[in-house]
mmCIF file of C-alpha atoms in Angstrom:
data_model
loop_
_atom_site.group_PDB
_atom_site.id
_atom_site.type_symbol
_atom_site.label_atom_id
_atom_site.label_comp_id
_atom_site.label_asym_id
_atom_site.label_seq_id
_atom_site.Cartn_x
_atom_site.Cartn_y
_atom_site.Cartn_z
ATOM 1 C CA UNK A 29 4.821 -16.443 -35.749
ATOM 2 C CA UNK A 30 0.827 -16.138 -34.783
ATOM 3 C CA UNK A 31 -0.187 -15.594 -31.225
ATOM 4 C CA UNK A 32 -3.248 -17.065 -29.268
ATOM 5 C CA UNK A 33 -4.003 -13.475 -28.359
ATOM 6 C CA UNK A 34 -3.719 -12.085 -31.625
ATOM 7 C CA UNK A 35 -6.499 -14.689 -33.015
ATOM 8 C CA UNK A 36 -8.805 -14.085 -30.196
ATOM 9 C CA UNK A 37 -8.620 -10.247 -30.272
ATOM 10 C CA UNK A 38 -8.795 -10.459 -33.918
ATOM 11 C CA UNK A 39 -12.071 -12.167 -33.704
ATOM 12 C CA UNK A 40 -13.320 -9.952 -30.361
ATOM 13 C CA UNK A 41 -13.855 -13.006 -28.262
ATOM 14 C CA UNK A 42 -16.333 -12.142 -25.492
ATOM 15 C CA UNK A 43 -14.192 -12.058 -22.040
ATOM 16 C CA UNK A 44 -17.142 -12.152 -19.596
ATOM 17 C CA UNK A 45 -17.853 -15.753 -17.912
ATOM 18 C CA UNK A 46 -13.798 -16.878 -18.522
ATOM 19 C CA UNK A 47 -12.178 -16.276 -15.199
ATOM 20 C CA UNK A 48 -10.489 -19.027 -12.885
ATOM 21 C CA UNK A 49 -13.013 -20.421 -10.547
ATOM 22 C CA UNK A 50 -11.521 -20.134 -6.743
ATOM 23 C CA UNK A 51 -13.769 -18.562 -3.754
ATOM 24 C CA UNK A 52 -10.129 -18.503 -1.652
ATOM 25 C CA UNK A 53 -6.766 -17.305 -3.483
ATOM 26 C CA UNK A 54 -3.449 -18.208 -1.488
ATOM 27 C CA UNK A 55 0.007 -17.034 -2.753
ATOM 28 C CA UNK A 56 3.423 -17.567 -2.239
ATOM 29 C CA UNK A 57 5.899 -15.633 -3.065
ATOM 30 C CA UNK A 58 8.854 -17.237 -5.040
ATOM 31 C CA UNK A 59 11.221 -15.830 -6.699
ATOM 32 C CA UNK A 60 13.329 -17.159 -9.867
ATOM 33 C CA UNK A 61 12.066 -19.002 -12.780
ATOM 34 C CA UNK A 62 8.980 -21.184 -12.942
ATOM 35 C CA UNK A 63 8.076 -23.997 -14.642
ATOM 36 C CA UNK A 64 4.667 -24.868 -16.252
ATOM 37 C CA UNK A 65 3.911 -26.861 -13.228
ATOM 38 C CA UNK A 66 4.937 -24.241 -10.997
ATOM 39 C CA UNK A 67 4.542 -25.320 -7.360
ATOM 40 C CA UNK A 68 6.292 -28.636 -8.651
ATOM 41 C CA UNK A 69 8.819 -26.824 -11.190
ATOM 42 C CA UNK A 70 10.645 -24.041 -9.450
ATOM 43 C CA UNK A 71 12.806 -23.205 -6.562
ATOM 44 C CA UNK A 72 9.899 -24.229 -4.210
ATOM 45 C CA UNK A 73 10.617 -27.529 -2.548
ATOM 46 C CA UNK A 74 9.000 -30.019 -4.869
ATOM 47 C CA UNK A 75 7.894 -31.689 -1.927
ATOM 48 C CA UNK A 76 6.561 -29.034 -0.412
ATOM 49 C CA UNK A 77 5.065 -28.395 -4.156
ATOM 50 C CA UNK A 78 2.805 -31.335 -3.853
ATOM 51 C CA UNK A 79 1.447 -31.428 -0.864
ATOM 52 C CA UNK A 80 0.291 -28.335 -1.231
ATOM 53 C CA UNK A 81 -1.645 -29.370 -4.270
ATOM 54 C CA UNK A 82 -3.063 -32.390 -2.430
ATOM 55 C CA UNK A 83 -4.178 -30.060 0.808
ATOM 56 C CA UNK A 84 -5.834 -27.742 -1.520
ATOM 57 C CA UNK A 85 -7.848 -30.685 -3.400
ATOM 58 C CA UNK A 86 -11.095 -30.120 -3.127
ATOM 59 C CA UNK A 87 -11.480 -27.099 -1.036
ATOM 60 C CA UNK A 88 -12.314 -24.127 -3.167
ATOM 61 C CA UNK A 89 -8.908 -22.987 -2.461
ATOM 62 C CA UNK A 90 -6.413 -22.238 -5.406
ATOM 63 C CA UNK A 91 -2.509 -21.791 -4.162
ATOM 64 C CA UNK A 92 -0.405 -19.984 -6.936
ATOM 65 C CA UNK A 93 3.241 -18.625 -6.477
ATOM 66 C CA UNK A 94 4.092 -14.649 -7.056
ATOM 67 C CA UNK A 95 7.288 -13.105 -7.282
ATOM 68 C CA UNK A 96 7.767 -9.264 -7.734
ATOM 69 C CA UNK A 97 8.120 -7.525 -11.503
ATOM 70 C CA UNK A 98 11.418 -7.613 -12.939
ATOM 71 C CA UNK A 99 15.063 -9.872 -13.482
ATOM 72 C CA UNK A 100 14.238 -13.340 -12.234
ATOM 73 C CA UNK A 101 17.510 -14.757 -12.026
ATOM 74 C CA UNK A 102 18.216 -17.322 -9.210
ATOM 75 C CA UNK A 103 19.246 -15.204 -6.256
ATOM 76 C CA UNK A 104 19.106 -18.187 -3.917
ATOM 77 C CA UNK A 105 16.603 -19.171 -1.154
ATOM 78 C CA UNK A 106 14.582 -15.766 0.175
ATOM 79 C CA UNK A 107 15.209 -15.294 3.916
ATOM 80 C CA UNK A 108 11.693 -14.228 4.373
ATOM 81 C CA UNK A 109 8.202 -14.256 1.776
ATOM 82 C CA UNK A 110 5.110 -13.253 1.402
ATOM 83 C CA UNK A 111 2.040 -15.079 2.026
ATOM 84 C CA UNK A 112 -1.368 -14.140 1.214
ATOM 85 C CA UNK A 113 -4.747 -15.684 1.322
ATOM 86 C CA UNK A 114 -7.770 -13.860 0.148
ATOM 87 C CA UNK A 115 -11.508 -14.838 0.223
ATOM 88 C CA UNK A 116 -13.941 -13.370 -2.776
ATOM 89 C CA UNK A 117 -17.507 -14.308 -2.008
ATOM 90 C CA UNK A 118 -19.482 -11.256 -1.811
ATOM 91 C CA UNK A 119 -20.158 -10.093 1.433
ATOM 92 C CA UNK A 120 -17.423 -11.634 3.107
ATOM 93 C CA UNK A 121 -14.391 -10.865 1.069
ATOM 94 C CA UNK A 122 -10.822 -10.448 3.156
ATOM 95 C CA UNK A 123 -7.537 -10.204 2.071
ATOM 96 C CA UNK A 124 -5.176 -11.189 4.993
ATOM 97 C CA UNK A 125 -1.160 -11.346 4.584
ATOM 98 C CA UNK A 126 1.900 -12.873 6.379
ATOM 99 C CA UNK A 127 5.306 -13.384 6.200
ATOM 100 C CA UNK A 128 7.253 -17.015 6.513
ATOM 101 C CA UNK A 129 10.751 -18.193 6.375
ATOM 102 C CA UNK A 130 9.697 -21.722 5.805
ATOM 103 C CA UNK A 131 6.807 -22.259 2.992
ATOM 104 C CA UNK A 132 6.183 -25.720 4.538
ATOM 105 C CA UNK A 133 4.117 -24.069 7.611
ATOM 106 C CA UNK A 134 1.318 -23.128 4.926
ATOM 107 C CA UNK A 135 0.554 -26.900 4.942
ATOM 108 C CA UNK A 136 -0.361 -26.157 8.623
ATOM 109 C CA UNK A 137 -3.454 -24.382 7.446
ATOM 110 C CA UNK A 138 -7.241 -25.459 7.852
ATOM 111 C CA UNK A 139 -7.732 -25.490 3.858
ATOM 112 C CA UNK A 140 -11.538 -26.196 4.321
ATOM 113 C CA UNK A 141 -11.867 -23.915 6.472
ATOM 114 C CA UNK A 142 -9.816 -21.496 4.210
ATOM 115 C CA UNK A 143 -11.506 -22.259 1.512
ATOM 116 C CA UNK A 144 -15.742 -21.559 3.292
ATOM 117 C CA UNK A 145 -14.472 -17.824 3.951
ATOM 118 C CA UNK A 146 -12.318 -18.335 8.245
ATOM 119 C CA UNK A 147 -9.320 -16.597 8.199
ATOM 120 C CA UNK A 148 -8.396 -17.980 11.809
ATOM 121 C CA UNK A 149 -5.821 -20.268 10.894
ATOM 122 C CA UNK A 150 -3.718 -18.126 8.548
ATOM 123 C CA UNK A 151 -3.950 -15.755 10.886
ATOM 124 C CA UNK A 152 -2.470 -18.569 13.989
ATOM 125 C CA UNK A 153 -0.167 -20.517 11.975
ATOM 126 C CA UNK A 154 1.402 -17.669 9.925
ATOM 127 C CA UNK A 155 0.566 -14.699 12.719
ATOM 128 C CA UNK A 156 -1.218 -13.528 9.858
ATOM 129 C CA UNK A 157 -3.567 -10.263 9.888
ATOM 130 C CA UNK A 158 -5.595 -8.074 7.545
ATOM 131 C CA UNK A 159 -3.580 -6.337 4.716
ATOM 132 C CA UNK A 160 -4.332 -2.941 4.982
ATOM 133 C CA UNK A 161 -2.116 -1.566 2.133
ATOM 134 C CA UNK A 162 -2.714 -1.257 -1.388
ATOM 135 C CA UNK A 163 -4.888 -3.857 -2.894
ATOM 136 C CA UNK A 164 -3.032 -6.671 -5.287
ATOM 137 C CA UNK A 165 -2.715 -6.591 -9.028
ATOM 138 C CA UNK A 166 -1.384 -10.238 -9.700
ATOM 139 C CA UNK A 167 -0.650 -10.522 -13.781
ATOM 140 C CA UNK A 168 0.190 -14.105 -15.334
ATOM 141 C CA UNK A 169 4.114 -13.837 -16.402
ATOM 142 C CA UNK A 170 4.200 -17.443 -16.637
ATOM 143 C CA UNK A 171 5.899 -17.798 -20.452
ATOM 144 C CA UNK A 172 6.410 -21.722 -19.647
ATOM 145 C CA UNK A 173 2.737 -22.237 -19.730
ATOM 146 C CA UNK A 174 2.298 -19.680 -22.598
ATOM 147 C CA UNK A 175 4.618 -17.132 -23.882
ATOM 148 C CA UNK A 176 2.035 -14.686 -24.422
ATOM 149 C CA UNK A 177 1.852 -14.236 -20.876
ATOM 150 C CA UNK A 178 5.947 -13.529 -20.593
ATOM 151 C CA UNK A 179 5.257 -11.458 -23.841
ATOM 152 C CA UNK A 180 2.454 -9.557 -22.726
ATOM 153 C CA UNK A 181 2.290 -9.951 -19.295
ATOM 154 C CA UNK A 182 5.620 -9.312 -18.106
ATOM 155 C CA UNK A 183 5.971 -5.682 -19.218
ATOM 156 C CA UNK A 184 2.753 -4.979 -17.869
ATOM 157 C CA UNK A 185 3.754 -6.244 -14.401
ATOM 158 C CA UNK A 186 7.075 -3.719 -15.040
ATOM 159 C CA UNK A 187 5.164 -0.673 -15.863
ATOM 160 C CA UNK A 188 2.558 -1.363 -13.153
ATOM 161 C CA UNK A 189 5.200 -1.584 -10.430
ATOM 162 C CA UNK A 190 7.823 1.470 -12.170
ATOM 163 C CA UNK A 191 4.666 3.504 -11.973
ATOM 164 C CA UNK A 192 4.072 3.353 -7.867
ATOM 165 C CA UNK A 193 1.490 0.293 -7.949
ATOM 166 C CA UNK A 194 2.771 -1.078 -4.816
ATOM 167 C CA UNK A 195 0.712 -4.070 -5.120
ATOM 168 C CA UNK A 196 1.871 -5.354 -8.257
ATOM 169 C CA UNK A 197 2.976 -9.131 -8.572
ATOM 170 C CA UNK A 198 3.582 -11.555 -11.166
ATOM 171 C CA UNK A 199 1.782 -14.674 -10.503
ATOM 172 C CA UNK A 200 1.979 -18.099 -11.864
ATOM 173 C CA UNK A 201 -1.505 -18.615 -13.767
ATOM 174 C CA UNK A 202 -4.714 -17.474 -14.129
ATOM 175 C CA UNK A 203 -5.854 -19.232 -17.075
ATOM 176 C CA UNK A 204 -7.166 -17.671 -20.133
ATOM 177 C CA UNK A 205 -3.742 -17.260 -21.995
ATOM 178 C CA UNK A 206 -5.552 -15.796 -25.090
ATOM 179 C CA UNK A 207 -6.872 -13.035 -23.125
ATOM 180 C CA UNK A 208 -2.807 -12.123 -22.277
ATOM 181 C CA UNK A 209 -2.155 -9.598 -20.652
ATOM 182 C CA UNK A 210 -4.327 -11.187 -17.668
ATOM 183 C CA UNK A 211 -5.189 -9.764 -14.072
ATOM 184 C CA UNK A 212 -6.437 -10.535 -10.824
ATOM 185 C CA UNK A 213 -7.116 -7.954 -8.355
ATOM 186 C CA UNK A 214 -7.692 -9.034 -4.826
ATOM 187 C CA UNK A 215 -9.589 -8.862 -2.359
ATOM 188 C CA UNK A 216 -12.750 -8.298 -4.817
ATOM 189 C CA UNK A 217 -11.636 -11.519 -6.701
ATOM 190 C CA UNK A 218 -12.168 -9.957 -10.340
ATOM 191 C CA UNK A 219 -9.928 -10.817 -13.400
ATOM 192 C CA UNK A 220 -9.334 -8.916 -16.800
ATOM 193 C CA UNK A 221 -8.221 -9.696 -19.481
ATOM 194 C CA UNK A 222 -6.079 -7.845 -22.258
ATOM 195 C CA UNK A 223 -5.373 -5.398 -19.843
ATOM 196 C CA UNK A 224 -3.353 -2.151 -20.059
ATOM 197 C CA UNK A 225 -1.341 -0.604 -17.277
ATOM 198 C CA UNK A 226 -4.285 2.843 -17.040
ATOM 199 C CA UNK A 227 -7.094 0.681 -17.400
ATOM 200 C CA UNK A 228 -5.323 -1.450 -14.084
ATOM 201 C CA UNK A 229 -4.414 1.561 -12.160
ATOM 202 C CA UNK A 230 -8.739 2.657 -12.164
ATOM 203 C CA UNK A 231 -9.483 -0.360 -11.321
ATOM 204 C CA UNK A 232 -6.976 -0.729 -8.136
ATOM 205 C CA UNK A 233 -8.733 2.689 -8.172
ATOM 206 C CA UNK A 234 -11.936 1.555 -7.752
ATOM 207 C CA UNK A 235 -11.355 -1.338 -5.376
ATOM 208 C CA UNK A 236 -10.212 1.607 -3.209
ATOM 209 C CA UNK A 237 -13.685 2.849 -3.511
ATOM 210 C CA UNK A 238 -15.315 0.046 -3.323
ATOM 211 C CA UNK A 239 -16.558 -0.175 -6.846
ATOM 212 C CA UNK A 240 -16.176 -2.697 -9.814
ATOM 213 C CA UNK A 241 -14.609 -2.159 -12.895
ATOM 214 C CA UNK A 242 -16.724 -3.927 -15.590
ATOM 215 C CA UNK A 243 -14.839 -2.907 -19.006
ATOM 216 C CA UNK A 244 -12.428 -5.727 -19.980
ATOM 217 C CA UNK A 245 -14.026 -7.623 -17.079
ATOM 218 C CA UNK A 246 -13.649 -11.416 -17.030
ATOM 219 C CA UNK A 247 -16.033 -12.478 -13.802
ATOM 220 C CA UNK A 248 -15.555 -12.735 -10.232
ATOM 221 C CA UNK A 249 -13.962 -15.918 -9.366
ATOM 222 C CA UNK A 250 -16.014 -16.709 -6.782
ATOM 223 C CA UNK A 251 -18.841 -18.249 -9.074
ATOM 224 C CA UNK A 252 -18.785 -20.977 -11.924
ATOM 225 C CA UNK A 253 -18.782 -19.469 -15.210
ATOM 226 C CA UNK A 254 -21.970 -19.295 -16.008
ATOM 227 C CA UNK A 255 -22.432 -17.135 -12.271
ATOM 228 C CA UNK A 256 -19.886 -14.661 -13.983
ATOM 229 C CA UNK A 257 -21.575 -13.819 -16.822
ATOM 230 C CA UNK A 258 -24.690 -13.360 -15.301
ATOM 231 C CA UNK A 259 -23.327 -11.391 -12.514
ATOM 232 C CA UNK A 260 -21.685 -8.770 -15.056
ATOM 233 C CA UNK A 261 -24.782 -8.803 -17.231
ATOM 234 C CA UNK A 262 -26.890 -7.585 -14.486
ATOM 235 C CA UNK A 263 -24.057 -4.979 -13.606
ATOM 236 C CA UNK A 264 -24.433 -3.343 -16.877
ATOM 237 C CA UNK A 265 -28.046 -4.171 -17.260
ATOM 238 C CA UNK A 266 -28.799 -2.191 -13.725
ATOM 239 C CA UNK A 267 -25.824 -0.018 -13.983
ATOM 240 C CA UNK A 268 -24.562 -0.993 -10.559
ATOM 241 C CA UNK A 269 -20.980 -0.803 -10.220
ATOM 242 C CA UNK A 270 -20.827 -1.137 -5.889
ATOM 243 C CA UNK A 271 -18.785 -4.258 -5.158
ATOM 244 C CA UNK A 272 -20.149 -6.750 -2.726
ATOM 245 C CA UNK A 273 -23.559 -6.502 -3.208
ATOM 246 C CA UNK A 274 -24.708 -8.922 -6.255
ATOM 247 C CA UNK A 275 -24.564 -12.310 -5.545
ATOM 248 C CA UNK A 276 -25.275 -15.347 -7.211
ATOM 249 C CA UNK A 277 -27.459 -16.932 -5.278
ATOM 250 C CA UNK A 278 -28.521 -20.289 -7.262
ATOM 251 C CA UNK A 279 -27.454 -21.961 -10.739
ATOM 252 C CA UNK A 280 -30.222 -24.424 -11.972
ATOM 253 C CA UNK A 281 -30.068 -26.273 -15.463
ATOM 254 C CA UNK A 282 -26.938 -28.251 -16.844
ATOM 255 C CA UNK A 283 -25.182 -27.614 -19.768
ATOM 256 C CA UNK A 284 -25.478 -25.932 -22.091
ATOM 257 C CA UNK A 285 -28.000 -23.901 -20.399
ATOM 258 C CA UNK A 286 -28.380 -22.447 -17.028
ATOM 259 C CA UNK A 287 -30.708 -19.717 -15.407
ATOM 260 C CA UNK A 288 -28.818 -17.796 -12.828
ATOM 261 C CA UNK A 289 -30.880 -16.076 -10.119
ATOM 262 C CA UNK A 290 -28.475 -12.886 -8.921
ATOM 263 C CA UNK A 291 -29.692 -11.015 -5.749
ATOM 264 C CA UNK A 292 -28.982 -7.638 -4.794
ATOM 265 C CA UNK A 293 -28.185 -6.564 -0.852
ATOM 266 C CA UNK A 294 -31.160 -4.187 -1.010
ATOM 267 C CA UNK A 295 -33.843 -7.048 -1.939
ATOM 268 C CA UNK A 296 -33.552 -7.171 -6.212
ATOM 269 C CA UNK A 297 -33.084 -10.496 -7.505
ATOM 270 C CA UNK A 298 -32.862 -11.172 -11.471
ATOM 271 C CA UNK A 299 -33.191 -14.036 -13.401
ATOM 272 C CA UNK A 300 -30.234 -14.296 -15.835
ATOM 273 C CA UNK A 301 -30.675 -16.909 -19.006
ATOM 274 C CA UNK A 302 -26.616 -18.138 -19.665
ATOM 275 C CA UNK A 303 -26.468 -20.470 -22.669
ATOM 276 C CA UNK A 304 -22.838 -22.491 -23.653
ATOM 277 C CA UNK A 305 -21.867 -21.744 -27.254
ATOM 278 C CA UNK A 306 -18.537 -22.198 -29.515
ATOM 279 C CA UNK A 307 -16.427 -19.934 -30.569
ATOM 280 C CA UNK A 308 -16.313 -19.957 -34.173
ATOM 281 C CA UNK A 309 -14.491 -19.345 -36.094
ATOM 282 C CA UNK A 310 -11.928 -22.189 -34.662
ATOM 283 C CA UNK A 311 -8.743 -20.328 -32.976
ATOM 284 C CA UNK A 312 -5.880 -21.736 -30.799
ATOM 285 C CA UNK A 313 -6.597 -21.615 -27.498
ATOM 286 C CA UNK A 314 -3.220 -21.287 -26.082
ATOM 287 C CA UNK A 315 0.155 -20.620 -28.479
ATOM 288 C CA UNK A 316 1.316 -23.413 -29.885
ATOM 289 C CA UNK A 317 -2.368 -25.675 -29.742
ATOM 290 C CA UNK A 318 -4.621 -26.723 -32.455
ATOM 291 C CA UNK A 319 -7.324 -25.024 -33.744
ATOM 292 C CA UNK A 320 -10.203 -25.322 -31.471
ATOM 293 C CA UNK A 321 -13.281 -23.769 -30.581
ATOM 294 C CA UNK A 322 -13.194 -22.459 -26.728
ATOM 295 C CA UNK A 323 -16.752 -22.392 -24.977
ATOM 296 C CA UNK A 324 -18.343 -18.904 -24.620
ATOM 297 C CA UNK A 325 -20.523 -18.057 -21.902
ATOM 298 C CA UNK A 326 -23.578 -16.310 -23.730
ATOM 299 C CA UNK A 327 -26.088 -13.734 -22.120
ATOM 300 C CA UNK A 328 -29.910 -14.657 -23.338
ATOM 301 C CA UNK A 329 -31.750 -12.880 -21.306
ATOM 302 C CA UNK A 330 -32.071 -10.854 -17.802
ATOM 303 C CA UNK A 331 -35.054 -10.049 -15.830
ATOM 304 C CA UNK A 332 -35.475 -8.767 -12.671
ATOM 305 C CA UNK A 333 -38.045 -10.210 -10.998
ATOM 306 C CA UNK A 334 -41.288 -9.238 -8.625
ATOM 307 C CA UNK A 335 -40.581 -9.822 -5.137
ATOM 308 C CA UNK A 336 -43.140 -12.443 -4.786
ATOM 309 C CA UNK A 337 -41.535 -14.509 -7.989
ATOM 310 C CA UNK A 338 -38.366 -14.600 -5.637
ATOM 311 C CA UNK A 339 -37.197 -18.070 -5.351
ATOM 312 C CA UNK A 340 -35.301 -19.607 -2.213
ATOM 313 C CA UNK A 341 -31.921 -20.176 -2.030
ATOM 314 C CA UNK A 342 -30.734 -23.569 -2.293
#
């Protein structure tokens, strides 16, 4: 039986501009099975589930559930979980982590707030602080959305975690199920897709270092898709590989063209030319879907430009 990810390797699909768009991450930890519709189908109050949706509406922030690698069976409610919440945008990127007995107190936090880059309330409501441990590899094991990512992703998760990565998680979804095995790595916000357990482990690597992994790169979710791909094309363009100091700074156009203006901390700004195409030929874009043709976030042109051709931020 075919496989979304064996079409779309097949055909070398371009990964850069196809990560989740969320400037805030915050995760739960749940253990047991999950449904497609996780925070409304699994052992998290359904309830709970919903509000949580509705408080995040809007915001910039995207909740998912985690649980840790391995046998999922139901073990009954967990005394105590996890909670994280981590902010991406360049230059002001946290990762901040808590433990709860009840999940319902998250719905006591300031999601705007949350979601503009203020830790304050995570930090009050859940006596929350700054994680100082190992950095977070979160990789999509959710086979109830697509089984490529139970396939795929669930042995990564395994080897990650048998292997000493302390901050390995399965997580519920990060979209992208073609691009199985997929990863987020927090606090830098970066996903990757079809990624193998040594190609993870230097990339938690360089987050250590504060330095960005660009091979099997699929953009910093911080941005729109078109930011992404223009952020990574000026990364390999300039050969800067520091993380935190490239931001995108202003998207003008509509689709399916945009010109991106990325700054650098030290003054450079470029002009990146993004342009929507279709990925041809057509390929499912999940297991299971019809043929389609996914959009493709396609590099024209970068320039960097003089300093008095720098436009103003809007």
């Amino acid at each position: 039986m075919s496989m979304c990810t064996t079409a779309s390797r097949h055909l070398d699909e371009p990964l850069a501009g196809t990560a989740a768009t969320a400037r805030t991450w915050l995760l739960i930890e749940q253990p047991g099975p999950w449904g497609a519709q996780a925070l409304t189908s699994s052992h998290l109050d359904p309830t709970v589930g919903r509000a949580l949706e509705a408080a995040a509406q809007g915001t910039g922030v995207r909740i998912a559930l985690i649980r840790r690698p391995g046998r999922h069976a139901d073990c009954g409610t967990p005394a105590e979980r996890h909670v994280y919440a981590a902010h991406t945008t360049p230059g002001n990127e946290w990762l901040h982590s808590a433990m709860t007995r009840d999940p319902e107190q998250v719905l006591d936090l300031d999601f705007t707030a949350l979601g503009t880059g203020d830790p304050r309330s995570f930090d009050e409501v859940l006596q929350g602080r700054p994680h100082m441990n190992d950095p977070l590899a979160l990789v999509c094991t959710n086979g109830k959305r697509d089984r490529c990512c139970a396939l795929l992703g669930r042995p990564l998760a395994a080897e990650l975690a048998a292997s000493g990565v302390n901050g390995a998680w399965e997580v519920t979804h990060l979209g992208g199920h073609r691009f199985s095995p997929t990863v987020l790595v927090l606090p830098y916000g970066y996903a990757y897709g079809r990624a193998q357990a040594h190609a993870v482990k230097e990339i938690l690597q360089g987050v250590r270092e504060g330095r960005v992994v660009t091979e099997g790169c699929r953009g910093n979710s911080a941005w729109e898709r078109p930011g992404q791909a223009a952020e990574l094309a000026v990364r390999t363009a300039s050969g800067e590989h520091a993380a935190g100091v490239l931001t995108v700074v202003r998207t003008d156009g509509t689709a399916p063209r945009w010109e991106v203006t990325v700054a650098h901390a030290d003054g450079r700004v470029w002009r990146v030319i993004v342009a929507r195409g279709a990925s041809l030929p057509p390929r499912p874009e999940s297991c299971g879907s019809a043929l389609g043709s996914p959009a493709r976030m396609d590099v024209v042109a970068v320039r960097q430009l003089e300093k008095t051709a720098v436009p103003v931020a809007c």
